[in-house]
PDB file of C-alpha atoms in Angstrom:
ATOM      1  CA  UNK A   1      22.360 -80.263 -34.370  1.00 45.00           C
ATOM      2  CA  UNK A   2      19.497 -81.265 -31.604  1.00 50.00           C
ATOM      3  CA  UNK A   3      21.650 -80.040 -28.567  1.00 52.00           C
ATOM      4  CA  UNK A   4      22.800 -83.827 -27.425  1.00 51.00           C
ATOM      5  CA  UNK A   5      26.198 -84.090 -25.987  1.00 46.00           C
ATOM      6  CA  UNK A   6      28.607 -85.754 -26.674  1.00 48.00           C
ATOM      7  CA  UNK A   7      32.691 -86.995 -26.940  1.00 48.00           C
ATOM      8  CA  UNK A   8      34.912 -85.058 -25.261  1.00 49.00           C
ATOM      9  CA  UNK A   9      31.545 -82.980 -23.087  1.00 53.00           C
ATOM     10  CA  UNK A  10      30.110 -86.061 -21.504  1.00 54.00           C
ATOM     11  CA  UNK A  11      32.805 -85.449 -18.841  1.00 61.00           C
ATOM     12  CA  UNK A  12      32.161 -82.071 -18.234  1.00 68.00           C
ATOM     13  CA  UNK A  13      27.787 -82.367 -18.336  1.00 67.00           C
ATOM     14  CA  UNK A  14      26.203 -82.238 -14.268  1.00 68.00           C
ATOM     15  CA  UNK A  15      30.285 -81.598 -13.144  1.00 83.00           C
ATOM     16  CA  UNK A  16      29.163 -79.072  -9.925  1.00 89.00           C
ATOM     17  CA  UNK A  17      28.738 -74.767 -11.449  1.00 92.00           C
ATOM     18  CA  UNK A  18      31.134 -73.920  -8.683  1.00 94.00           C
ATOM     19  CA  UNK A  19      33.813 -76.695  -9.863  1.00 92.00           C
ATOM     20  CA  UNK A  20      32.940 -76.165 -13.872  1.00 92.00           C
ATOM     21  CA  UNK A  21      33.567 -72.255 -12.878  1.00 94.00           C
ATOM     22  CA  UNK A  22      36.638 -72.591 -10.458  1.00 95.00           C
ATOM     23  CA  UNK A  23      37.974 -75.365 -13.783  1.00 92.00           C
ATOM     24  CA  UNK A  24      37.860 -72.808 -16.804  1.00 93.00           C
ATOM     25  CA  UNK A  25      39.215 -69.808 -14.074  1.00 95.00           C
ATOM     26  CA  UNK A  26      42.845 -72.256 -14.171  1.00 94.00           C
ATOM     27  CA  UNK A  27      43.151 -72.775 -17.125  1.00 92.00           C
ATOM     28  CA  UNK A  28      41.843 -69.614 -17.937  1.00 94.00           C
ATOM     29  CA  UNK A  29      44.886 -68.689 -15.747  1.00 94.00           C
ATOM     30  CA  UNK A  30      47.268 -70.528 -16.820  1.00 92.00           C
ATOM     31  CA  UNK A  31      46.938 -73.247 -13.983  1.00 94.00           C
ATOM     32  CA  UNK A  32      45.547 -75.731 -15.177  1.00 90.00           C
ATOM     33  CA  UNK A  33      47.092 -75.876 -18.242  1.00 79.00           C
ATOM     34  CA  UNK A  34      48.722 -78.424 -20.846  1.00 70.00           C
ATOM     35  CA  UNK A  35      45.664 -79.226 -22.945  1.00 79.00           C
ATOM     36  CA  UNK A  36      42.901 -77.096 -25.979  1.00 88.00           C
ATOM     37  CA  UNK A  37      41.172 -75.695 -22.980  1.00 87.00           C
ATOM     38  CA  UNK A  38      43.408 -73.279 -22.420  1.00 90.00           C
ATOM     39  CA  UNK A  39      44.290 -71.862 -25.431  1.00 90.00           C
ATOM     40  CA  UNK A  40      39.204 -71.272 -25.749  1.00 90.00           C
ATOM     41  CA  UNK A  41      39.560 -69.681 -21.402  1.00 92.00           C
ATOM     42  CA  UNK A  42      42.174 -68.004 -22.854  1.00 93.00           C
ATOM     43  CA  UNK A  43      38.843 -65.877 -25.114  1.00 94.00           C
ATOM     44  CA  UNK A  44      36.533 -66.419 -23.360  1.00 95.00           C
ATOM     45  CA  UNK A  45      35.151 -63.910 -20.327  1.00 97.00           C
ATOM     46  CA  UNK A  46      33.607 -63.966 -16.698  1.00 96.00           C
ATOM     47  CA  UNK A  47      30.302 -64.357 -18.559  1.00 97.00           C
ATOM     48  CA  UNK A  48      31.278 -66.884 -20.405  1.00 96.00           C
ATOM     49  CA  UNK A  49      32.454 -69.245 -17.607  1.00 95.00           C
ATOM     50  CA  UNK A  50      29.149 -68.334 -15.897  1.00 96.00           C
ATOM     51  CA  UNK A  51      26.728 -69.880 -18.502  1.00 95.00           C
ATOM     52  CA  UNK A  52      28.886 -72.341 -19.549  1.00 92.00           C
ATOM     53  CA  UNK A  53      29.346 -73.942 -16.379  1.00 92.00           C
ATOM     54  CA  UNK A  54      25.419 -73.326 -15.721  1.00 92.00           C
ATOM     55  CA  UNK A  55      24.703 -75.594 -18.435  1.00 89.00           C
ATOM     56  CA  UNK A  56      26.864 -77.676 -17.833  1.00 87.00           C
ATOM     57  CA  UNK A  57      26.099 -77.856 -14.806  1.00 87.00           C
ATOM     58  CA  UNK A  58      22.053 -78.214 -15.464  1.00 86.00           C
ATOM     59  CA  UNK A  59      22.705 -81.386 -18.530  1.00 80.00           C
ATOM     60  CA  UNK A  60      21.182 -84.060 -16.987  1.00 72.00           C
ATOM     61  CA  UNK A  61      23.831 -87.215 -16.639  1.00 63.00           C
ATOM     62  CA  UNK A  62      25.628 -88.543 -12.832  1.00 54.00           C
ATOM     63  CA  UNK A  63      26.625 -85.982 -10.545  1.00 55.00           C
ATOM     64  CA  UNK A  64      29.766 -85.872  -9.291  1.00 55.00           C
ATOM     65  CA  UNK A  65      29.683 -85.990  -5.177  1.00 55.00           C
ATOM     66  CA  UNK A  66      30.251 -82.485  -3.559  1.00 57.00           C
TER      67      UNK A  66
END
Protein backbone atom coordinates (compact mmCIF):
# COMPACT_ATOMS: atom_id res chain seq x y z
CA UNK A 1 0.00 0.00 0.00
CA UNK A 2 1.41 3.33 -1.05
CA UNK A 3 -1.12 5.58 0.67
CA UNK A 4 -2.96 6.36 -2.56
CA UNK A 5 -6.70 6.92 -2.14
CA UNK A 6 -8.80 4.93 -4.58
CA UNK A 7 -12.33 3.70 -5.08
CA UNK A 8 -15.16 4.78 -2.80
CA UNK A 9 -12.87 7.03 -0.77
CA UNK A 10 -12.13 9.26 -3.77
CA UNK A 11 -15.38 11.08 -3.07
CA UNK A 12 -14.39 12.15 0.45
CA UNK A 13 -10.82 13.22 -0.16
CA UNK A 14 -10.53 17.00 -0.30
CA UNK A 15 -13.87 17.73 1.33
CA UNK A 16 -13.70 20.39 4.04
CA UNK A 17 -12.66 19.02 7.44
CA UNK A 18 -15.72 20.45 9.19
CA UNK A 19 -18.03 18.88 6.58
CA UNK A 20 -16.40 15.46 7.01
CA UNK A 21 -16.57 15.65 10.80
CA UNK A 22 -20.23 16.69 10.64
CA UNK A 23 -21.02 13.81 8.26
CA UNK A 24 -19.24 11.26 10.46
CA UNK A 25 -21.16 12.49 13.51
CA UNK A 26 -24.46 12.21 11.62
CA UNK A 27 -23.62 8.65 10.55
CA UNK A 28 -22.71 7.79 14.14
CA UNK A 29 -25.90 9.21 15.65
CA UNK A 30 -28.05 7.61 12.94
CA UNK A 31 -29.45 10.79 11.39
CA UNK A 32 -27.53 10.08 8.19
CA UNK A 33 -27.63 6.46 7.27
CA UNK A 34 -28.58 3.77 4.88
CA UNK A 35 -25.15 2.37 4.11
CA UNK A 36 -22.04 0.82 5.56
CA UNK A 37 -20.85 4.17 6.95
CA UNK A 38 -23.40 4.00 9.77
CA UNK A 39 -21.90 0.77 11.09
CA UNK A 40 -18.34 2.04 10.56
CA UNK A 41 -18.93 5.39 12.28
CA UNK A 42 -20.60 3.71 15.25
CA UNK A 43 -17.20 2.27 16.21
CA UNK A 44 -15.35 5.62 16.10
CA UNK A 45 -14.44 7.84 19.03
CA UNK A 46 -14.58 11.63 18.71
CA UNK A 47 -10.79 11.65 18.40
CA UNK A 48 -10.94 9.01 15.63
CA UNK A 49 -13.45 11.09 13.68
CA UNK A 50 -11.33 14.24 14.00
CA UNK A 51 -8.25 12.35 12.79
CA UNK A 52 -10.10 10.87 9.82
CA UNK A 53 -11.67 14.20 8.84
CA UNK A 54 -8.32 15.99 9.08
CA UNK A 55 -6.58 13.33 6.99
CA UNK A 56 -9.10 13.28 4.14
CA UNK A 57 -9.45 17.07 4.10
CA UNK A 58 -5.69 17.36 3.59
CA UNK A 59 -5.60 15.18 0.46
CA UNK A 60 -4.94 16.68 -3.00
CA UNK A 61 -7.75 16.89 -5.53
CA UNK A 62 -10.81 18.91 -6.34
CA UNK A 63 -11.97 21.07 -3.44
CA UNK A 64 -15.64 21.75 -2.76
CA UNK A 65 -16.85 25.32 -2.53
CA UNK A 66 -17.59 26.64 0.94
